[in-house]
PDB file of C-alpha atoms in Angstrom:
ATOM      1  CA  ASP A   1     -10.709  17.499  -3.971  1.00 58.00           C
ATOM      2  CA  ALA A   2      -7.217  17.137  -2.585  1.00 77.00           C
ATOM      3  CA  GLY A   3      -5.937  13.628  -2.155  1.00 92.00           C
ATOM      4  CA  VAL A   4      -3.584  12.448   0.557  1.00 96.00           C
ATOM      5  CA  THR A   5      -0.690  14.873   0.790  1.00 97.00           C
ATOM      6  CA  GLN A   6       2.721  14.063   2.216  1.00 97.00           C
ATOM      7  CA  SER A   7       5.678  16.268   2.977  1.00 97.00           C
ATOM      8  CA  PRO A   8       8.483  16.501   2.240  1.00 97.00           C
ATOM      9  CA  THR A   9       8.694  14.575  -1.040  1.00 96.00           C
ATOM     10  CA  HIS A  10      12.403  13.877  -0.694  1.00 96.00           C
ATOM     11  CA  LEU A  11      14.727  13.942   2.276  1.00 96.00           C
ATOM     12  CA  ILE A  12      18.391  13.143   2.867  1.00 98.00           C
ATOM     13  CA  LYS A  13      19.545  12.512   6.416  1.00 98.00           C
ATOM     14  CA  THR A  14      22.713  11.306   8.099  1.00 98.00           C
ATOM     15  CA  ARG A  15      22.921   8.165  10.214  1.00 98.00           C
ATOM     16  CA  GLY A  16      21.924   8.849  13.811  1.00 98.00           C
ATOM     17  CA  GLN A  17      19.721  11.813  12.966  1.00 98.00           C
ATOM     18  CA  HIS A  18      15.991  12.115  13.549  1.00 98.00           C
ATOM     19  CA  VAL A  19      13.316  12.645  10.910  1.00 98.00           C
ATOM     20  CA  THR A  20       9.674  13.723  10.936  1.00 98.00           C
ATOM     21  CA  LEU A  21       7.366  12.934   8.034  1.00 98.00           C
ATOM     22  CA  ARG A  22       3.951  14.525   7.663  1.00 98.00           C
ATOM     23  CA  CYS A  23       0.664  13.400   6.168  1.00 98.00           C
ATOM     24  CA  SER A  24      -2.670  15.100   5.575  1.00 97.00           C
ATOM     25  CA  PRO A  25      -5.546  12.691   4.884  1.00 96.00           C
ATOM     26  CA  ILE A  26      -8.407  13.190   2.501  1.00 94.00           C
ATOM     27  CA  SER A  27     -11.000  15.504   4.006  1.00 93.00           C
ATOM     28  CA  GLY A  28     -13.416  13.495   6.123  1.00 90.00           C
ATOM     29  CA  HIS A  29     -11.103  10.520   6.517  1.00 92.00           C
ATOM     30  CA  LYS A  30     -10.378   9.648  10.123  1.00 91.00           C
ATOM     31  CA  SER A  31      -7.975   6.758   9.633  1.00 92.00           C
ATOM     32  CA  VAL A  32      -4.310   7.222   8.720  1.00 95.00           C
ATOM     33  CA  SER A  33      -1.786   4.444   8.165  1.00 95.00           C
ATOM     34  CA  TRP A  34       1.938   4.479   7.509  1.00 97.00           C
ATOM     35  CA  TYR A  35       3.866   2.034   5.342  1.00 97.00           C
ATOM     36  CA  GLN A  36       7.535   1.578   4.503  1.00 97.00           C
ATOM     37  CA  GLN A  37       8.495   0.428   1.031  1.00 96.00           C
ATOM     38  CA  VAL A  38      12.053  -0.654   0.450  1.00 95.00           C
ATOM     39  CA  LEU A  39      13.219  -0.686  -3.160  1.00 91.00           C
ATOM     40  CA  GLY A  40      11.983  -3.728  -5.033  1.00 89.00           C
ATOM     41  CA  GLN A  41       9.507  -4.841  -2.363  1.00 91.00           C
ATOM     42  CA  GLY A  42       5.885  -4.268  -1.478  1.00 93.00           C
ATOM     43  CA  PRO A  43       4.915  -1.791   1.260  1.00 95.00           C
ATOM     44  CA  GLN A  44       5.144  -2.964   4.874  1.00 96.00           C
ATOM     45  CA  PHE A  45       2.733  -1.756   7.537  1.00 95.00           C
ATOM     46  CA  ILE A  46       4.148   0.454  10.291  1.00 97.00           C
ATOM     47  CA  PHE A  47       1.244   2.106  12.146  1.00 93.00           C
ATOM     48  CA  GLN A  48      -2.448   2.792  11.940  1.00 93.00           C
ATOM     49  CA  TYR A  49      -4.259   5.606  13.757  1.00 93.00           C
ATOM     50  CA  TYR A  50      -7.990   6.049  13.962  1.00 90.00           C
ATOM     51  CA  GLU A  51      -9.693   8.859  15.820  1.00 88.00           C
ATOM     52  CA  LYS A  52      -6.287   9.922  17.190  1.00 89.00           C
ATOM     53  CA  GLU A  53      -5.586   6.567  18.822  1.00 91.00           C
ATOM     54  CA  GLU A  54      -3.068   3.943  17.732  1.00 92.00           C
ATOM     55  CA  ARG A  55      -5.027   0.943  16.513  1.00 90.00           C
ATOM     56  CA  GLY A  56      -2.228  -1.169  15.124  1.00 91.00           C
ATOM     57  CA  ARG A  57       1.520  -1.411  14.974  1.00 93.00           C
ATOM     58  CA  GLY A  58       3.723  -3.413  12.641  1.00 94.00           C
ATOM     59  CA  ASN A  59       6.987  -5.171  13.351  1.00 94.00           C
ATOM     60  CA  PHE A  60       9.175  -2.063  13.586  1.00 97.00           C
ATOM     61  CA  PRO A  61      11.564  -1.015  16.377  1.00 97.00           C
ATOM     62  CA  ASP A  62      10.706   1.578  19.001  1.00 96.00           C
ATOM     63  CA  ARG A  63      12.735   4.123  17.053  1.00 98.00           C
ATOM     64  CA  PHE A  64       9.585   4.486  14.966  1.00 98.00           C
ATOM     65  CA  SER A  65       6.721   6.448  16.476  1.00 97.00           C
ATOM     66  CA  ALA A  66       3.704   8.320  15.192  1.00 97.00           C
ATOM     67  CA  ARG A  67       0.787  10.420  16.276  1.00 96.00           C
ATOM     68  CA  GLN A  68      -2.457  11.774  14.895  1.00 96.00           C
ATOM     69  CA  PHE A  69      -3.677  15.276  15.529  1.00 96.00           C
ATOM     70  CA  PRO A  70      -7.232  16.569  16.150  1.00 95.00           C
ATOM     71  CA  ASN A  71      -7.535  17.508  12.453  1.00 94.00           C
ATOM     72  CA  TYR A  72      -6.619  13.861  11.632  1.00 95.00           C
ATOM     73  CA  SER A  73      -3.269  14.748  10.068  1.00 96.00           C
ATOM     74  CA  SER A  74      -0.383  12.582  11.198  1.00 97.00           C
ATOM     75  CA  GLU A  75       3.346  12.558  11.787  1.00 98.00           C
ATOM     76  CA  LEU A  76       5.767   9.654  11.572  1.00 98.00           C
ATOM     77  CA  ASN A  77       8.965  10.062  13.570  1.00 98.00           C
ATOM     78  CA  VAL A  78      12.083   7.968  13.223  1.00 98.00           C
ATOM     79  CA  ASN A  79      14.962   8.370  15.676  1.00 97.00           C
ATOM     80  CA  ALA A  80      18.586   7.269  15.402  1.00 98.00           C
ATOM     81  CA  LEU A  81      18.363   6.707  11.676  1.00 98.00           C
ATOM     82  CA  LEU A  82      20.084   3.698  10.158  1.00 98.00           C
ATOM     83  CA  LEU A  83      21.118   3.144   6.563  1.00 97.00           C
ATOM     84  CA  GLY A  84      18.418   0.490   6.357  1.00 97.00           C
ATOM     85  CA  ASP A  85      15.742   3.084   7.026  1.00 98.00           C
ATOM     86  CA  SER A  86      16.244   4.388   3.499  1.00 98.00           C
ATOM     87  CA  ALA A  87      12.918   3.788   1.798  1.00 97.00           C
ATOM     88  CA  LEU A  88       9.745   5.306   0.415  1.00 97.00           C
ATOM     89  CA  TYR A  89       7.380   6.110   3.280  1.00 98.00           C
ATOM     90  CA  LEU A  90       3.754   6.018   2.289  1.00 97.00           C
ATOM     91  CA  CYS A  91       0.758   7.399   4.101  1.00 97.00           C
ATOM     92  CA  ALA A  92      -2.740   6.097   3.450  1.00 95.00           C
ATOM     93  CA  SER A  93      -6.089   7.426   4.587  1.00 93.00           C
ATOM     94  CA  SER A  94      -9.471   5.779   4.719  1.00 90.00           C
ATOM     95  CA  LEU A  95     -12.911   6.748   5.876  1.00 85.00           C
ATOM     96  CA  VAL A  96     -13.088   4.257   8.725  1.00 74.00           C
ATOM     97  CA  ASN A  97     -10.922   1.667  10.427  1.00 64.00           C
ATOM     98  CA  GLY A  98     -10.831  -1.391   8.175  1.00 61.00           C
ATOM     99  CA  GLY A  99     -14.223  -2.813   7.321  1.00 65.00           C
ATOM    100  CA  ASN A 100     -13.835  -3.284   3.588  1.00 68.00           C
ATOM    101  CA  THR A 101     -12.999   0.330   2.896  1.00 76.00           C
ATOM    102  CA  GLU A 102     -10.548   1.515   0.277  1.00 84.00           C
ATOM    103  CA  ALA A 103      -7.243   2.986   1.370  1.00 88.00           C
ATOM    104  CA  PHE A 104      -5.984   5.995  -0.592  1.00 91.00           C
ATOM    105  CA  PHE A 105      -2.249   6.574  -0.685  1.00 94.00           C
ATOM    106  CA  GLY A 106      -0.170   9.711  -0.945  1.00 95.00           C
ATOM    107  CA  GLN A 107       2.830  10.107  -3.260  1.00 95.00           C
ATOM    108  CA  GLY A 108       5.204   9.218  -0.468  1.00 96.00           C
ATOM    109  CA  THR A 109       8.351  10.654   1.062  1.00 97.00           C
ATOM    110  CA  ARG A 110      11.601   9.297  -0.303  1.00 97.00           C
ATOM    111  CA  LEU A 111      14.034   9.093   2.630  1.00 98.00           C
ATOM    112  CA  THR A 112      17.722   8.521   1.975  1.00 98.00           C
ATOM    113  CA  VAL A 113      20.006   7.908   4.941  1.00 98.00           C
ATOM    114  CA  VAL A 114      23.711   8.393   4.243  1.00 97.00           C
TER     115      VAL A 114
ATOM    116  CA  SER B   1       6.939 -10.594   6.450  1.00 44.00           C
ATOM    117  CA  GLN B   2       4.664 -10.257   3.468  1.00 49.00           C
ATOM    118  CA  GLN B   3       1.441 -12.180   3.082  1.00 59.00           C
ATOM    119  CA  GLY B   4       1.211 -12.391  -0.639  1.00 67.00           C
ATOM    120  CA  GLU B   5       3.275 -13.792  -3.405  1.00 82.00           C
ATOM    121  CA  GLU B   6       2.739 -12.457  -6.871  1.00 86.00           C
ATOM    122  CA  ASP B   7       3.386 -14.195 -10.091  1.00 87.00           C
ATOM    123  CA  PRO B   8       5.034 -13.418 -12.398  1.00 93.00           C
ATOM    124  CA  GLN B   9       7.564 -11.021 -10.886  1.00 93.00           C
ATOM    125  CA  ALA B  10       7.896  -9.313 -14.265  1.00 95.00           C
ATOM    126  CA  LEU B  11       5.807  -9.361 -17.419  1.00 96.00           C
ATOM    127  CA  SER B  12       6.509  -7.837 -20.844  1.00 97.00           C
ATOM    128  CA  ILE B  13       3.756  -7.697 -23.455  1.00 97.00           C
ATOM    129  CA  GLN B  14       2.867  -5.869 -26.643  1.00 97.00           C
ATOM    130  CA  GLU B  15       0.324  -3.061 -26.625  1.00 97.00           C
ATOM    131  CA  GLY B  16      -3.138  -4.466 -27.242  1.00 97.00           C
ATOM    132  CA  GLU B  17      -2.443  -7.814 -25.593  1.00 97.00           C
ATOM    133  CA  ASN B  18      -3.980  -8.915 -22.307  1.00 98.00           C
ATOM    134  CA  ALA B  19      -1.941  -9.050 -19.104  1.00 97.00           C
ATOM    135  CA  THR B  20      -2.679 -11.486 -16.282  1.00 97.00           C
ATOM    136  CA  MET B  21      -1.129 -11.260 -12.829  1.00 97.00           C
ATOM    137  CA  ASN B  22      -1.673 -13.696  -9.992  1.00 96.00           C
ATOM    138  CA  CYS B  23      -1.567 -13.285  -6.238  1.00 95.00           C
ATOM    139  CA  SER B  24      -1.554 -15.925  -3.515  1.00 95.00           C
ATOM    140  CA  TYR B  25      -2.035 -15.309   0.196  1.00 93.00           C
ATOM    141  CA  LYS B  26      -1.845 -17.330   3.391  1.00 91.00           C
ATOM    142  CA  THR B  27      -4.614 -16.491   5.863  1.00 90.00           C
ATOM    143  CA  SER B  28      -8.357 -15.763   5.863  1.00 91.00           C
ATOM    144  CA  ILE B  29      -9.245 -12.325   4.597  1.00 91.00           C
ATOM    145  CA  ASN B  30     -11.995  -9.691   4.636  1.00 91.00           C
ATOM    146  CA  ASN B  31     -11.031  -8.457   1.197  1.00 92.00           C
ATOM    147  CA  LEU B  32      -8.274  -8.287  -1.370  1.00 94.00           C
ATOM    148  CA  GLN B  33      -7.275  -5.082  -3.121  1.00 94.00           C
ATOM    149  CA  TRP B  34      -5.161  -4.353  -6.188  1.00 96.00           C
ATOM    150  CA  TYR B  35      -2.953  -1.271  -6.517  1.00 95.00           C
ATOM    151  CA  ARG B  36      -0.810   0.224  -9.262  1.00 97.00           C
ATOM    152  CA  GLN B  37       2.458   2.068  -8.656  1.00 96.00           C
ATOM    153  CA  ASN B  38       4.247   4.150 -11.243  1.00 93.00           C
ATOM    154  CA  SER B  39       8.002   4.687 -10.952  1.00 84.00           C
ATOM    155  CA  GLY B  40       8.213   4.116  -7.199  1.00 73.00           C
ATOM    156  CA  ARG B  41       5.707   6.793  -6.281  1.00 85.00           C
ATOM    157  CA  GLY B  42       2.300   6.580  -4.629  1.00 88.00           C
ATOM    158  CA  LEU B  43      -0.066   3.659  -4.923  1.00 93.00           C
ATOM    159  CA  VAL B  44      -3.249   4.046  -6.929  1.00 94.00           C
ATOM    160  CA  HIS B  45      -6.219   1.966  -5.805  1.00 93.00           C
ATOM    161  CA  LEU B  46      -7.623  -0.120  -8.664  1.00 95.00           C
ATOM    162  CA  ILE B  47     -10.244  -2.452  -7.247  1.00 95.00           C
ATOM    163  CA  LEU B  48     -11.434  -4.088  -4.022  1.00 93.00           C
ATOM    164  CA  ILE B  49     -13.023  -7.540  -3.980  1.00 95.00           C
ATOM    165  CA  ARG B  50     -14.689  -8.824  -0.822  1.00 94.00           C
ATOM    166  CA  SER B  51     -14.190 -12.357   0.462  1.00 94.00           C
ATOM    167  CA  ASN B  52     -17.756 -13.316  -0.522  1.00 95.00           C
ATOM    168  CA  GLU B  53     -17.283 -12.123  -4.104  1.00 96.00           C
ATOM    169  CA  ARG B  54     -15.792 -14.246  -6.870  1.00 97.00           C
ATOM    170  CA  GLU B  55     -15.365 -11.798  -9.710  1.00 98.00           C
ATOM    171  CA  LYS B  56     -15.383  -8.049 -10.215  1.00 97.00           C
ATOM    172  CA  HIS B  57     -14.987  -5.782 -13.216  1.00 96.00           C
ATOM    173  CA  SER B  58     -13.894  -2.174 -13.572  1.00 95.00           C
ATOM    174  CA  GLY B  59     -13.325  -0.840 -17.069  1.00 97.00           C
ATOM    175  CA  ARG B  60     -10.551  -2.933 -18.640  1.00 97.00           C
ATOM    176  CA  LEU B  61      -9.831  -4.654 -15.313  1.00 98.00           C
ATOM    177  CA  ARG B  62     -11.196  -8.019 -14.248  1.00 98.00           C
ATOM    178  CA  VAL B  63     -10.389  -9.465 -10.835  1.00 98.00           C
ATOM    179  CA  THR B  64     -11.177 -12.947  -9.611  1.00 98.00           C
ATOM    180  CA  LEU B  65     -10.922 -14.321  -6.101  1.00 98.00           C
ATOM    181  CA  ASP B  66     -10.776 -17.977  -5.084  1.00 97.00           C
ATOM    182  CA  THR B  67     -10.819 -18.153  -1.292  1.00 96.00           C
ATOM    183  CA  SER B  68     -10.544 -21.968  -1.306  1.00 96.00           C
ATOM    184  CA  LYS B  69      -7.194 -21.670  -3.088  1.00 95.00           C
ATOM    185  CA  LYS B  70      -6.313 -18.382  -1.385  1.00 95.00           C
ATOM    186  CA  SER B  71      -5.545 -16.781  -4.718  1.00 96.00           C
ATOM    187  CA  SER B  72      -6.585 -13.889  -6.916  1.00 97.00           C
ATOM    188  CA  SER B  73      -5.888 -12.779 -10.447  1.00 97.00           C
ATOM    189  CA  LEU B  74      -5.902  -9.393 -12.145  1.00 98.00           C
ATOM    190  CA  LEU B  75      -6.562  -9.274 -15.876  1.00 98.00           C
ATOM    191  CA  ILE B  76      -5.920  -6.091 -17.847  1.00 98.00           C
ATOM    192  CA  THR B  77      -7.472  -6.321 -21.287  1.00 98.00           C
ATOM    193  CA  ALA B  78      -6.291  -4.468 -24.397  1.00 97.00           C
ATOM    194  CA  SER B  79      -3.214  -3.139 -22.610  1.00 97.00           C
ATOM    195  CA  ARG B  80      -1.759   0.279 -23.338  1.00 97.00           C
ATOM    196  CA  ALA B  81       1.733   1.690 -22.895  1.00 96.00           C
ATOM    197  CA  ALA B  82       0.320   3.797 -20.043  1.00 95.00           C
ATOM    198  CA  ASP B  83      -0.432   0.578 -18.134  1.00 97.00           C
ATOM    199  CA  THR B  84       3.318   0.111 -17.611  1.00 97.00           C
ATOM    200  CA  ALA B  85       3.729   0.050 -13.834  1.00 97.00           C
ATOM    201  CA  SER B  86       4.132  -2.239 -10.845  1.00 96.00           C
ATOM    202  CA  TYR B  87       0.973  -3.951  -9.638  1.00 97.00           C
ATOM    203  CA  PHE B  88       0.469  -5.078  -6.037  1.00 96.00           C
ATOM    204  CA  CYS B  89      -2.175  -7.150  -4.343  1.00 95.00           C
ATOM    205  CA  ALA B  90      -2.959  -6.372  -0.721  1.00 94.00           C
ATOM    206  CA  THR B  91      -5.091  -8.288   1.749  1.00 93.00           C
ATOM    207  CA  GLU B  92      -7.090  -7.129   4.738  1.00 89.00           C
ATOM    208  CA  GLN B  93      -6.967 -10.048   7.151  1.00 85.00           C
ATOM    209  CA  LEU B  94      -9.891 -11.199   9.296  1.00 80.00           C
ATOM    210  CA  ASP B  95      -8.040 -10.799  12.588  1.00 78.00           C
ATOM    211  CA  SER B  96      -6.230  -7.545  11.794  1.00 76.00           C
ATOM    212  CA  SER B  97      -8.442  -5.371   9.643  1.00 74.00           C
ATOM    213  CA  TYR B  98      -6.494  -2.261  10.564  1.00 80.00           C
ATOM    214  CA  LYS B  99      -3.713  -3.030   8.089  1.00 87.00           C
ATOM    215  CA  LEU B 100      -3.088  -4.159   4.546  1.00 91.00           C
ATOM    216  CA  ILE B 101      -0.538  -6.844   3.802  1.00 92.00           C
ATOM    217  CA  PHE B 102       1.065  -6.432   0.404  1.00 94.00           C
ATOM    218  CA  GLY B 103       2.553  -8.886  -2.005  1.00 91.00           C
ATOM    219  CA  SER B 104       5.901  -8.405  -3.668  1.00 91.00           C
ATOM    220  CA  GLY B 105       4.411  -7.018  -6.872  1.00 94.00           C
ATOM    221  CA  THR B 106       4.469  -7.681 -10.600  1.00 96.00           C
ATOM    222  CA  ARG B 107       6.378  -5.283 -12.858  1.00 96.00           C
ATOM    223  CA  LEU B 108       4.440  -4.890 -16.086  1.00 97.00           C
ATOM    224  CA  LEU B 109       6.017  -3.463 -19.234  1.00 97.00           C
ATOM    225  CA  VAL B 110       3.712  -2.751 -22.173  1.00 97.00           C
ATOM    226  CA  ARG B 111       5.705  -2.211 -25.359  1.00 96.00           C
ATOM    227  CA  PRO B 112       4.237   0.238 -27.884  1.00 92.00           C
TER     228      PRO B 112
END
């Protein structure tokens, strides 16, 4: 069975540009979450979507947005990129929304803003 | 901000020795989970322990949870070079079960 897949794996963008990151959850999983991991730190929560609705949002500016599609895949969009947005962006899927369920992570997208 | 603090930040041991990592958190939780991360790539789920559980085992892993002290420990027995990685604890809080809050991680080096 395929795990959580993310694309692209690496990305280099210039300050001010826009980026779209993609995530396909494990088959049957309806919940997708996005995390940002800056080098040397633990992941920080950005968004959670369940059944195509936003269920939670972390402390990130409005330049960050996301959506979930009918097939439960998801996109994370970041506008007006800043150098500080350089990080590993991780997507996680789970069967349901919270409730003591395991979250399975993809390999991440490494975003470098220059 | 991050919920958890992990201790130690870095740990270097010889193959075959046991490795113990600790995690402290601040608020009431539904569960606490441990993850492994190799070379800055994806996180691998190791074990989940619910707030009403005190100890859990999985292979060479043993996790304890003390909700009165808001702390957890991860013990890896008979370590192997392949266990070299960063280990993170993550909590699912009572009032925000839609997200995991991660600690800062412990970097484990197992020397052959």
